[in-house]
mmCIF file with all atom_site columns, C-alpha atoms in Angstrom:
data_model
loop_
_atom_site.group_PDB
_atom_site.id
_atom_site.type_symbol
_atom_site.label_atom_id
_atom_site.label_alt_id
_atom_site.label_comp_id
_atom_site.label_asym_id
_atom_site.label_entity_id
_atom_site.label_seq_id
_atom_site.pdbx_PDB_ins_code
_atom_site.Cartn_x
_atom_site.Cartn_y
_atom_site.Cartn_z
_atom_site.occupancy
_atom_site.B_iso_or_equiv
_atom_site.pdbx_formal_charge
_atom_site.auth_seq_id
_atom_site.auth_comp_id
_atom_site.auth_asym_id
_atom_site.auth_atom_id
_atom_site.pdbx_PDB_model_num
ATOM 1   C CA . MET A 1 1   ? -54.659 27.858 -71.289 1.00 45.00 ? 12  MET A CA 1
ATOM 2   C CA . SER A 1 2   ? -57.547 27.478 -69.713 1.00 45.00 ? 13  SER A CA 1
ATOM 3   C CA . SER A 1 3   ? -55.913 24.983 -67.702 1.00 47.00 ? 14  SER A CA 1
ATOM 4   C CA . MET A 1 4   ? -52.686 27.712 -66.483 1.00 43.00 ? 15  MET A CA 1
ATOM 5   C CA . LYS A 1 5   ? -55.181 29.885 -65.231 1.00 45.00 ? 16  LYS A CA 1
ATOM 6   C CA . PRO A 1 6   ? -56.282 27.998 -61.448 1.00 42.00 ? 17  PRO A CA 1
ATOM 7   C CA . ILE A 1 7   ? -52.627 27.579 -61.318 1.00 43.00 ? 18  ILE A CA 1
ATOM 8   C CA . VAL A 1 8   ? -51.085 31.242 -61.889 1.00 37.00 ? 19  VAL A CA 1
ATOM 9   C CA . VAL A 1 9   ? -54.107 32.391 -59.893 1.00 37.00 ? 20  VAL A CA 1
ATOM 10  C CA . PHE A 1 10  ? -52.995 29.970 -56.722 1.00 38.00 ? 21  PHE A CA 1
ATOM 11  C CA . LEU A 1 11  ? -49.362 30.978 -57.102 1.00 38.00 ? 22  LEU A CA 1
ATOM 12  C CA . VAL A 1 12  ? -50.525 34.366 -57.083 1.00 38.00 ? 23  VAL A CA 1
ATOM 13  C CA . HIS A 1 13  ? -52.563 33.932 -54.085 1.00 39.00 ? 24  HIS A CA 1
ATOM 14  C CA . LEU A 1 14  ? -49.769 32.209 -52.435 1.00 39.00 ? 25  LEU A CA 1
ATOM 15  C CA . ALA A 1 15  ? -47.284 34.543 -53.007 1.00 42.00 ? 26  ALA A CA 1
ATOM 16  C CA . PHE A 1 16  ? -49.731 37.506 -51.804 1.00 39.00 ? 27  PHE A CA 1
ATOM 17  C CA . THR A 1 17  ? -50.144 35.235 -48.522 1.00 41.00 ? 28  THR A CA 1
ATOM 18  C CA . PHE A 1 18  ? -46.856 34.609 -48.062 1.00 42.00 ? 29  PHE A CA 1
ATOM 19  C CA . ALA A 1 19  ? -45.347 38.063 -48.631 1.00 40.00 ? 30  ALA A CA 1
ATOM 20  C CA . THR A 1 20  ? -48.525 39.238 -46.227 1.00 35.00 ? 31  THR A CA 1
ATOM 21  C CA . ARG A 1 21  ? -46.972 36.978 -43.443 1.00 41.00 ? 32  ARG A CA 1
ATOM 22  C CA . CYS A 1 22  ? -43.673 38.093 -43.629 1.00 42.00 ? 33  CYS A CA 1
ATOM 23  C CA . ARG A 1 23  ? -44.714 41.561 -43.427 1.00 40.00 ? 34  ARG A CA 1
ATOM 24  C CA . LEU A 1 24  ? -46.572 41.160 -40.488 1.00 38.00 ? 35  LEU A CA 1
ATOM 25  C CA . LEU A 1 25  ? -44.123 39.206 -38.853 1.00 42.00 ? 36  LEU A CA 1
ATOM 26  C CA . GLU A 1 26  ? -41.533 41.731 -39.815 1.00 43.00 ? 37  GLU A CA 1
ATOM 27  C CA . ALA A 1 27  ? -44.015 44.515 -38.153 1.00 40.00 ? 38  ALA A CA 1
ATOM 28  C CA . SER A 1 28  ? -44.674 42.412 -35.141 1.00 58.00 ? 39  SER A CA 1
ATOM 29  C CA . CYS A 1 29  ? -41.522 41.020 -33.674 1.00 82.00 ? 40  CYS A CA 1
ATOM 30  C CA . GLN A 1 30  ? -38.945 43.105 -32.046 1.00 84.00 ? 41  GLN A CA 1
ATOM 31  C CA . ALA A 1 31  ? -35.780 41.357 -33.240 1.00 87.00 ? 42  ALA A CA 1
ATOM 32  C CA . PRO A 1 32  ? -32.663 43.433 -35.248 1.00 88.00 ? 43  PRO A CA 1
ATOM 33  C CA . SER A 1 33  ? -32.154 43.786 -38.920 1.00 91.00 ? 44  SER A CA 1
ATOM 34  C CA . PHE A 1 34  ? -29.925 42.446 -40.689 1.00 92.00 ? 45  PHE A CA 1
ATOM 35  C CA . THR A 1 35  ? -29.029 41.994 -44.699 1.00 95.00 ? 46  THR A CA 1
ATOM 36  C CA . VAL A 1 36  ? -29.178 38.046 -45.681 1.00 95.00 ? 47  VAL A CA 1
ATOM 37  C CA . GLU A 1 37  ? -25.108 38.636 -46.728 1.00 95.00 ? 48  GLU A CA 1
ATOM 38  C CA . ALA A 1 38  ? -24.896 39.482 -42.746 1.00 96.00 ? 49  ALA A CA 1
ATOM 39  C CA . ALA A 1 39  ? -27.494 37.089 -41.360 1.00 96.00 ? 50  ALA A CA 1
ATOM 40  C CA . CYS A 1 40  ? -25.895 34.012 -43.179 1.00 97.00 ? 51  CYS A CA 1
ATOM 41  C CA . ARG A 1 41  ? -22.480 34.954 -41.929 1.00 96.00 ? 52  ARG A CA 1
ATOM 42  C CA . ALA A 1 42  ? -23.413 35.812 -38.540 1.00 96.00 ? 53  ALA A CA 1
ATOM 43  C CA . ALA A 1 43  ? -25.351 32.516 -38.551 1.00 96.00 ? 54  ALA A CA 1
ATOM 44  C CA . ALA A 1 44  ? -22.819 30.277 -40.283 1.00 95.00 ? 55  ALA A CA 1
ATOM 45  C CA . GLY A 1 45  ? -19.502 29.056 -39.258 1.00 91.00 ? 56  GLY A CA 1
ATOM 46  C CA . THR A 1 46  ? -18.272 26.896 -42.495 1.00 96.00 ? 57  THR A CA 1
ATOM 47  C CA . GLU A 1 47  ? -18.104 28.083 -46.413 1.00 97.00 ? 58  GLU A CA 1
ATOM 48  C CA . TYR A 1 48  ? -20.808 25.698 -46.952 1.00 97.00 ? 59  TYR A CA 1
ATOM 49  C CA . MET A 1 49  ? -23.201 26.376 -44.198 1.00 97.00 ? 60  MET A CA 1
ATOM 50  C CA . TYR A 1 50  ? -23.277 30.021 -45.568 1.00 97.00 ? 61  TYR A CA 1
ATOM 51  C CA . GLU A 1 51  ? -23.797 29.052 -48.702 1.00 97.00 ? 62  GLU A CA 1
ATOM 52  C CA . LEU A 1 52  ? -25.763 26.941 -47.913 1.00 97.00 ? 63  LEU A CA 1
ATOM 53  C CA . CYS A 1 53  ? -27.599 29.800 -46.006 1.00 97.00 ? 64  CYS A CA 1
ATOM 54  C CA . ARG A 1 54  ? -27.596 31.881 -49.092 1.00 96.00 ? 65  ARG A CA 1
ATOM 55  C CA . ASP A 1 55  ? -29.173 29.504 -51.078 1.00 96.00 ? 66  ASP A CA 1
ATOM 56  C CA . ALA A 1 56  ? -31.989 29.107 -48.330 1.00 96.00 ? 67  ALA A CA 1
ATOM 57  C CA . MET A 1 57  ? -32.300 33.003 -48.444 1.00 96.00 ? 68  MET A CA 1
ATOM 58  C CA . ARG A 1 58  ? -32.577 33.292 -52.334 1.00 94.00 ? 69  ARG A CA 1
ATOM 59  C CA . ASP A 1 59  ? -36.428 34.597 -52.498 1.00 91.00 ? 70  ASP A CA 1
ATOM 60  C CA . MET A 1 60  ? -35.203 37.449 -50.471 1.00 89.00 ? 71  MET A CA 1
ATOM 61  C CA . SER A 1 61  ? -35.548 40.744 -51.911 1.00 85.00 ? 72  SER A CA 1
ATOM 62  C CA . ALA A 1 62  ? -35.908 43.447 -49.278 1.00 86.00 ? 73  ALA A CA 1
ATOM 63  C CA . PRO A 1 63  ? -32.000 44.758 -49.196 1.00 85.00 ? 74  PRO A CA 1
ATOM 64  C CA . GLU A 1 64  ? -32.712 43.939 -45.081 1.00 88.00 ? 75  GLU A CA 1
ATOM 65  C CA . ASN A 1 65  ? -35.002 42.079 -42.894 1.00 90.00 ? 76  ASN A CA 1
ATOM 66  C CA . GLN A 1 66  ? -35.367 41.657 -39.346 1.00 91.00 ? 77  GLN A CA 1
ATOM 67  C CA . VAL A 1 67  ? -33.759 37.962 -37.930 1.00 94.00 ? 78  VAL A CA 1
ATOM 68  C CA . SER A 1 68  ? -37.129 36.584 -37.329 1.00 94.00 ? 79  SER A CA 1
ATOM 69  C CA . LEU A 1 69  ? -38.180 36.477 -40.872 1.00 94.00 ? 80  LEU A CA 1
ATOM 70  C CA . TYR A 1 70  ? -34.898 34.706 -42.104 1.00 95.00 ? 81  TYR A CA 1
ATOM 71  C CA . ALA A 1 71  ? -35.190 32.526 -39.177 1.00 96.00 ? 82  ALA A CA 1
ATOM 72  C CA . LEU A 1 72  ? -39.169 31.879 -40.431 1.00 96.00 ? 83  LEU A CA 1
ATOM 73  C CA . VAL A 1 73  ? -37.606 31.162 -43.805 1.00 96.00 ? 84  VAL A CA 1
ATOM 74  C CA . ALA A 1 74  ? -34.740 29.043 -43.038 1.00 97.00 ? 85  ALA A CA 1
ATOM 75  C CA . ALA A 1 75  ? -37.479 26.066 -40.897 1.00 97.00 ? 86  ALA A CA 1
ATOM 76  C CA . LYS A 1 76  ? -39.918 26.762 -43.871 1.00 97.00 ? 87  LYS A CA 1
ATOM 77  C CA . ARG A 1 77  ? -36.851 25.590 -46.458 1.00 97.00 ? 88  ARG A CA 1
ATOM 78  C CA . ALA A 1 78  ? -35.913 22.857 -44.100 1.00 97.00 ? 89  ALA A CA 1
ATOM 79  C CA . LEU A 1 79  ? -39.354 21.464 -44.121 1.00 97.00 ? 90  LEU A CA 1
ATOM 80  C CA . ALA A 1 80  ? -40.149 21.717 -48.041 1.00 96.00 ? 91  ALA A CA 1
ATOM 81  C CA . SER A 1 81  ? -37.005 19.425 -48.218 1.00 97.00 ? 92  SER A CA 1
ATOM 82  C CA . TYR A 1 82  ? -38.256 16.851 -45.509 1.00 97.00 ? 93  TYR A CA 1
ATOM 83  C CA . GLY A 1 83  ? -41.040 17.100 -47.922 1.00 95.00 ? 94  GLY A CA 1
ATOM 84  C CA . ASP A 1 84  ? -39.212 16.192 -50.649 1.00 95.00 ? 95  ASP A CA 1
ATOM 85  C CA . THR A 1 85  ? -37.375 13.582 -48.463 1.00 96.00 ? 96  THR A CA 1
ATOM 86  C CA . VAL A 1 86  ? -40.365 11.904 -47.383 1.00 96.00 ? 97  VAL A CA 1
ATOM 87  C CA . GLN A 1 87  ? -41.635 11.617 -50.849 1.00 95.00 ? 98  GLN A CA 1
ATOM 88  C CA . ALA A 1 88  ? -38.762 9.784  -51.738 1.00 94.00 ? 99  ALA A CA 1
ATOM 89  C CA . LEU A 1 89  ? -38.600 7.632  -48.724 1.00 94.00 ? 100 LEU A CA 1
ATOM 90  C CA . ALA A 1 90  ? -42.324 6.569  -49.888 1.00 93.00 ? 101 ALA A CA 1
ATOM 91  C CA . GLY A 1 91  ? -41.043 4.554  -52.905 1.00 92.00 ? 102 GLY A CA 1
ATOM 92  C CA . MET A 1 92  ? -38.082 3.378  -51.355 1.00 91.00 ? 103 MET A CA 1
ATOM 93  C CA . LEU A 1 93  ? -40.289 2.193  -48.317 1.00 90.00 ? 104 LEU A CA 1
ATOM 94  C CA . ARG A 1 94  ? -42.475 0.095  -51.142 1.00 91.00 ? 105 ARG A CA 1
ATOM 95  C CA . ASN A 1 95  ? -39.207 -1.212 -52.957 1.00 87.00 ? 106 ASN A CA 1
ATOM 96  C CA . ALA A 1 96  ? -37.283 -2.679 -50.351 1.00 84.00 ? 107 ALA A CA 1
ATOM 97  C CA . SER A 1 97  ? -36.113 -5.966 -50.459 1.00 82.00 ? 108 SER A CA 1
ATOM 98  C CA . HIS A 1 98  ? -34.664 -6.871 -47.114 1.00 83.00 ? 109 HIS A CA 1
ATOM 99  C CA . GLN A 1 99  ? -36.276 -6.781 -43.560 1.00 84.00 ? 110 GLN A CA 1
ATOM 100 C CA . ASP A 1 100 ? -33.081 -4.631 -42.265 1.00 83.00 ? 111 ASP A CA 1
ATOM 101 C CA . GLU A 1 101 ? -34.058 -1.979 -44.942 1.00 84.00 ? 112 GLU A CA 1
ATOM 102 C CA . ARG A 1 102 ? -37.358 -2.367 -44.564 1.00 88.00 ? 113 ARG A CA 1
ATOM 103 C CA . LYS A 1 103 ? -36.941 -1.454 -41.058 1.00 90.00 ? 114 LYS A CA 1
ATOM 104 C CA . ALA A 1 104 ? -33.984 1.319  -41.236 1.00 90.00 ? 115 ALA A CA 1
ATOM 105 C CA . TYR A 1 105 ? -36.520 2.723  -43.828 1.00 92.00 ? 116 TYR A CA 1
ATOM 106 C CA . MET A 1 106 ? -39.640 2.560  -41.510 1.00 94.00 ? 117 MET A CA 1
ATOM 107 C CA . LEU A 1 107 ? -37.765 4.523  -38.727 1.00 94.00 ? 118 LEU A CA 1
ATOM 108 C CA . CYS A 1 108 ? -36.826 6.730  -40.744 1.00 95.00 ? 119 CYS A CA 1
ATOM 109 C CA . ALA A 1 109 ? -40.179 7.890  -41.717 1.00 96.00 ? 120 ALA A CA 1
ATOM 110 C CA . ASP A 1 110 ? -41.029 8.091  -38.145 1.00 97.00 ? 121 ASP A CA 1
ATOM 111 C CA . ARG A 1 111 ? -38.422 9.936  -37.002 1.00 97.00 ? 122 ARG A CA 1
ATOM 112 C CA . TYR A 1 112 ? -38.939 12.417 -39.950 1.00 97.00 ? 123 TYR A CA 1
ATOM 113 C CA . ARG A 1 113 ? -42.791 12.771 -39.546 1.00 97.00 ? 124 ARG A CA 1
ATOM 114 C CA . ASP A 1 114 ? -41.497 13.468 -35.536 1.00 97.00 ? 125 ASP A CA 1
ATOM 115 C CA . SER A 1 115 ? -38.932 15.800 -37.203 1.00 97.00 ? 126 SER A CA 1
ATOM 116 C CA . GLY A 1 116 ? -41.232 17.805 -39.415 1.00 97.00 ? 127 GLY A CA 1
ATOM 117 C CA . ASP A 1 117 ? -43.451 17.945 -36.226 1.00 97.00 ? 128 ASP A CA 1
ATOM 118 C CA . THR A 1 118 ? -40.852 20.025 -34.522 1.00 97.00 ? 129 THR A CA 1
ATOM 119 C CA . MET A 1 119 ? -39.773 21.908 -36.965 1.00 97.00 ? 130 MET A CA 1
ATOM 120 C CA . ARG A 1 120 ? -43.519 23.353 -37.681 1.00 97.00 ? 131 ARG A CA 1
ATOM 121 C CA . GLY A 1 121 ? -43.880 23.868 -34.037 1.00 97.00 ? 132 GLY A CA 1
ATOM 122 C CA . VAL A 1 122 ? -40.798 26.009 -34.492 1.00 97.00 ? 133 VAL A CA 1
ATOM 123 C CA . ALA A 1 123 ? -41.968 27.924 -37.420 1.00 97.00 ? 134 ALA A CA 1
ATOM 124 C CA . ASP A 1 124 ? -45.415 28.533 -35.407 1.00 96.00 ? 135 ASP A CA 1
ATOM 125 C CA . GLU A 1 125 ? -43.209 29.843 -32.334 1.00 95.00 ? 136 GLU A CA 1
ATOM 126 C CA . LEU A 1 126 ? -41.335 31.722 -34.745 1.00 95.00 ? 137 LEU A CA 1
ATOM 127 C CA . ASN A 1 127 ? -44.577 32.800 -36.154 1.00 93.00 ? 138 ASN A CA 1
ATOM 128 C CA . GLY A 1 128 ? -45.601 34.184 -33.459 1.00 93.00 ? 139 GLY A CA 1
ATOM 129 C CA . CYS A 1 129 ? -42.563 35.840 -32.161 1.00 93.00 ? 140 CYS A CA 1
ATOM 130 C CA . ARG A 1 130 ? -41.946 33.519 -29.172 1.00 92.00 ? 141 ARG A CA 1
ATOM 131 C CA . PHE A 1 131 ? -38.640 32.916 -29.084 1.00 92.00 ? 142 PHE A CA 1
ATOM 132 C CA . ALA A 1 132 ? -38.098 31.360 -25.685 1.00 90.00 ? 143 ALA A CA 1
ATOM 133 C CA . GLY A 1 133 ? -37.373 27.709 -25.886 1.00 90.00 ? 144 GLY A CA 1
ATOM 134 C CA . LEU A 1 134 ? -36.646 26.976 -29.250 1.00 94.00 ? 145 LEU A CA 1
ATOM 135 C CA . GLY A 1 135 ? -32.902 25.982 -28.864 1.00 95.00 ? 146 GLY A CA 1
ATOM 136 C CA . GLN A 1 136 ? -34.406 22.838 -27.044 1.00 95.00 ? 147 GLN A CA 1
ATOM 137 C CA . ARG A 1 137 ? -36.665 22.246 -30.245 1.00 96.00 ? 148 ARG A CA 1
ATOM 138 C CA . TYR A 1 138 ? -34.432 22.893 -33.286 1.00 97.00 ? 149 TYR A CA 1
ATOM 139 C CA . ARG A 1 139 ? -31.960 20.286 -31.004 1.00 97.00 ? 150 ARG A CA 1
ATOM 140 C CA . ASP A 1 140 ? -34.916 17.975 -31.120 1.00 97.00 ? 151 ASP A CA 1
ATOM 141 C CA . GLY A 1 141 ? -35.801 17.870 -34.413 1.00 97.00 ? 152 GLY A CA 1
ATOM 142 C CA . ILE A 1 142 ? -31.599 17.264 -35.471 1.00 97.00 ? 153 ILE A CA 1
ATOM 143 C CA . ALA A 1 143 ? -31.841 14.822 -33.150 1.00 97.00 ? 154 ALA A CA 1
ATOM 144 C CA . GLN A 1 144 ? -34.624 13.307 -34.310 1.00 97.00 ? 155 GLN A CA 1
ATOM 145 C CA . LEU A 1 145 ? -33.215 13.291 -38.027 1.00 97.00 ? 156 LEU A CA 1
ATOM 146 C CA . GLU A 1 146 ? -29.628 11.772 -36.836 1.00 96.00 ? 157 GLU A CA 1
ATOM 147 C CA . SER A 1 147 ? -31.602 8.399  -35.493 1.00 95.00 ? 158 SER A CA 1
ATOM 148 C CA . CYS A 1 148 ? -32.579 7.911  -39.343 1.00 94.00 ? 159 CYS A CA 1
ATOM 149 C CA . ARG A 1 149 ? -29.070 8.646  -40.410 1.00 91.00 ? 160 ARG A CA 1
ATOM 150 C CA . ASP A 1 150 ? -27.402 6.888  -37.659 1.00 90.00 ? 161 ASP A CA 1
ATOM 151 C CA . ARG A 1 151 ? -29.904 3.645  -38.403 1.00 87.00 ? 162 ARG A CA 1
ATOM 152 C CA . LEU A 1 152 ? -29.497 4.026  -41.803 1.00 84.00 ? 163 LEU A CA 1
ATOM 153 C CA . PHE A 1 153 ? -25.515 4.002  -41.428 1.00 78.00 ? 164 PHE A CA 1
ATOM 154 C CA . LYS A 1 154 ? -25.651 0.915  -39.617 1.00 70.00 ? 165 LYS A CA 1
ATOM 155 C CA . ALA A 1 155 ? -28.069 -1.110 -41.682 1.00 61.00 ? 166 ALA A CA 1
ATOM 156 C CA . MET A 1 156 ? -26.988 -0.732 -45.462 1.00 63.00 ? 167 MET A CA 1
ATOM 157 C CA . SER A 1 157 ? -25.610 2.213  -48.147 1.00 73.00 ? 168 SER A CA 1
ATOM 158 C CA . SER A 1 158 ? -29.069 3.705  -49.535 1.00 80.00 ? 169 SER A CA 1
ATOM 159 C CA . PRO A 1 159 ? -29.480 7.219  -51.371 1.00 83.00 ? 170 PRO A CA 1
ATOM 160 C CA . LEU A 1 160 ? -31.676 8.192  -48.528 1.00 91.00 ? 171 LEU A CA 1
ATOM 161 C CA . TYR A 1 161 ? -28.393 8.592  -46.175 1.00 90.00 ? 172 TYR A CA 1
ATOM 162 C CA . ALA A 1 162 ? -27.185 12.045 -48.601 1.00 90.00 ? 173 ALA A CA 1
ATOM 163 C CA . MET A 1 163 ? -30.898 13.099 -48.486 1.00 94.00 ? 174 MET A CA 1
ATOM 164 C CA . ASN A 1 164 ? -30.934 12.830 -44.762 1.00 95.00 ? 175 ASN A CA 1
ATOM 165 C CA . LEU A 1 165 ? -27.312 15.002 -44.512 1.00 94.00 ? 176 LEU A CA 1
ATOM 166 C CA . LEU A 1 166 ? -28.915 17.691 -46.046 1.00 96.00 ? 177 LEU A CA 1
ATOM 167 C CA . ASP A 1 167 ? -32.147 17.532 -44.543 1.00 97.00 ? 178 ASP A CA 1
ATOM 168 C CA . ARG A 1 168 ? -29.890 17.283 -41.360 1.00 97.00 ? 179 ARG A CA 1
ATOM 169 C CA . ASN A 1 169 ? -27.431 20.256 -42.246 1.00 97.00 ? 180 ASN A CA 1
ATOM 170 C CA . LYS A 1 170 ? -30.959 22.087 -43.356 1.00 98.00 ? 181 LYS A CA 1
ATOM 171 C CA . ALA A 1 171 ? -32.504 21.890 -39.822 1.00 98.00 ? 182 ALA A CA 1
ATOM 172 C CA . ILE A 1 172 ? -28.937 22.859 -38.591 1.00 97.00 ? 183 ILE A CA 1
ATOM 173 C CA . LEU A 1 173 ? -29.109 26.137 -40.431 1.00 98.00 ? 184 LEU A CA 1
ATOM 174 C CA . ALA A 1 174 ? -32.407 26.670 -39.422 1.00 97.00 ? 185 ALA A CA 1
ATOM 175 C CA . TYR A 1 175 ? -30.783 26.691 -35.882 1.00 97.00 ? 186 TYR A CA 1
ATOM 176 C CA . PHE A 1 176 ? -27.851 28.806 -36.321 1.00 96.00 ? 187 PHE A CA 1
ATOM 177 C CA . VAL A 1 177 ? -30.716 31.470 -38.250 1.00 96.00 ? 188 VAL A CA 1
ATOM 178 C CA . GLY A 1 178 ? -32.798 31.249 -34.717 1.00 96.00 ? 189 GLY A CA 1
ATOM 179 C CA . ARG A 1 179 ? -30.010 31.574 -32.823 1.00 94.00 ? 190 ARG A CA 1
ATOM 180 C CA . LEU A 1 180 ? -29.307 35.118 -33.964 1.00 94.00 ? 191 LEU A CA 1
ATOM 181 C CA . LEU A 1 181 ? -32.550 35.942 -32.326 1.00 92.00 ? 192 LEU A CA 1
ATOM 182 C CA . ALA A 1 182 ? -32.585 36.971 -28.053 1.00 85.00 ? 193 ALA A CA 1
ATOM 183 C CA . GLY A 1 183 ? -34.416 34.514 -26.501 1.00 81.00 ? 194 GLY A CA 1
ATOM 184 C CA . VAL A 1 184 ? -33.387 31.652 -28.521 1.00 85.00 ? 195 VAL A CA 1
ATOM 185 C CA . ASP A 1 185 ? -31.232 29.195 -26.306 1.00 79.00 ? 196 ASP A CA 1
ATOM 186 C CA . PRO A 1 186 ? -27.971 28.079 -27.408 1.00 78.00 ? 197 PRO A CA 1
#
């Protein structure tokens, strides 16, 4: 039980930090407020994207929040998904048996690094309530993921392809939610 104490303390601290940051973000940004339902309906053009949005916002407990908070949560969820893929990609790269496969995975590792940097920049801008120019940054991150997808599609069939597609969809969702903010270019 004593080995669990540091983990519990860390998790409580993490939850407090996230909640405090969210309250600060909500208080500082002049953004419209929506329910999760309304934000996801407004952002999503398909039932799939709506369900992806609802899943991304699953931990939102307040009945209504500023769109800037939803945009930040969507960006953070995309980043978490990227992290899972990068971890799987490292194992695939170690076990790659063909030169084409290795090259494809190396390109994807580079693109994921770039896309992660781009989405972290988006999250920083959202956290600072700076929305101008974010549309292009979202699109850059999506394009970086798509270049990985294109290489995988040309090179071989890989379990990374499905993971990359999900990551791309989460990045697109983050962009769609971000576009609900005034100042984010379409």
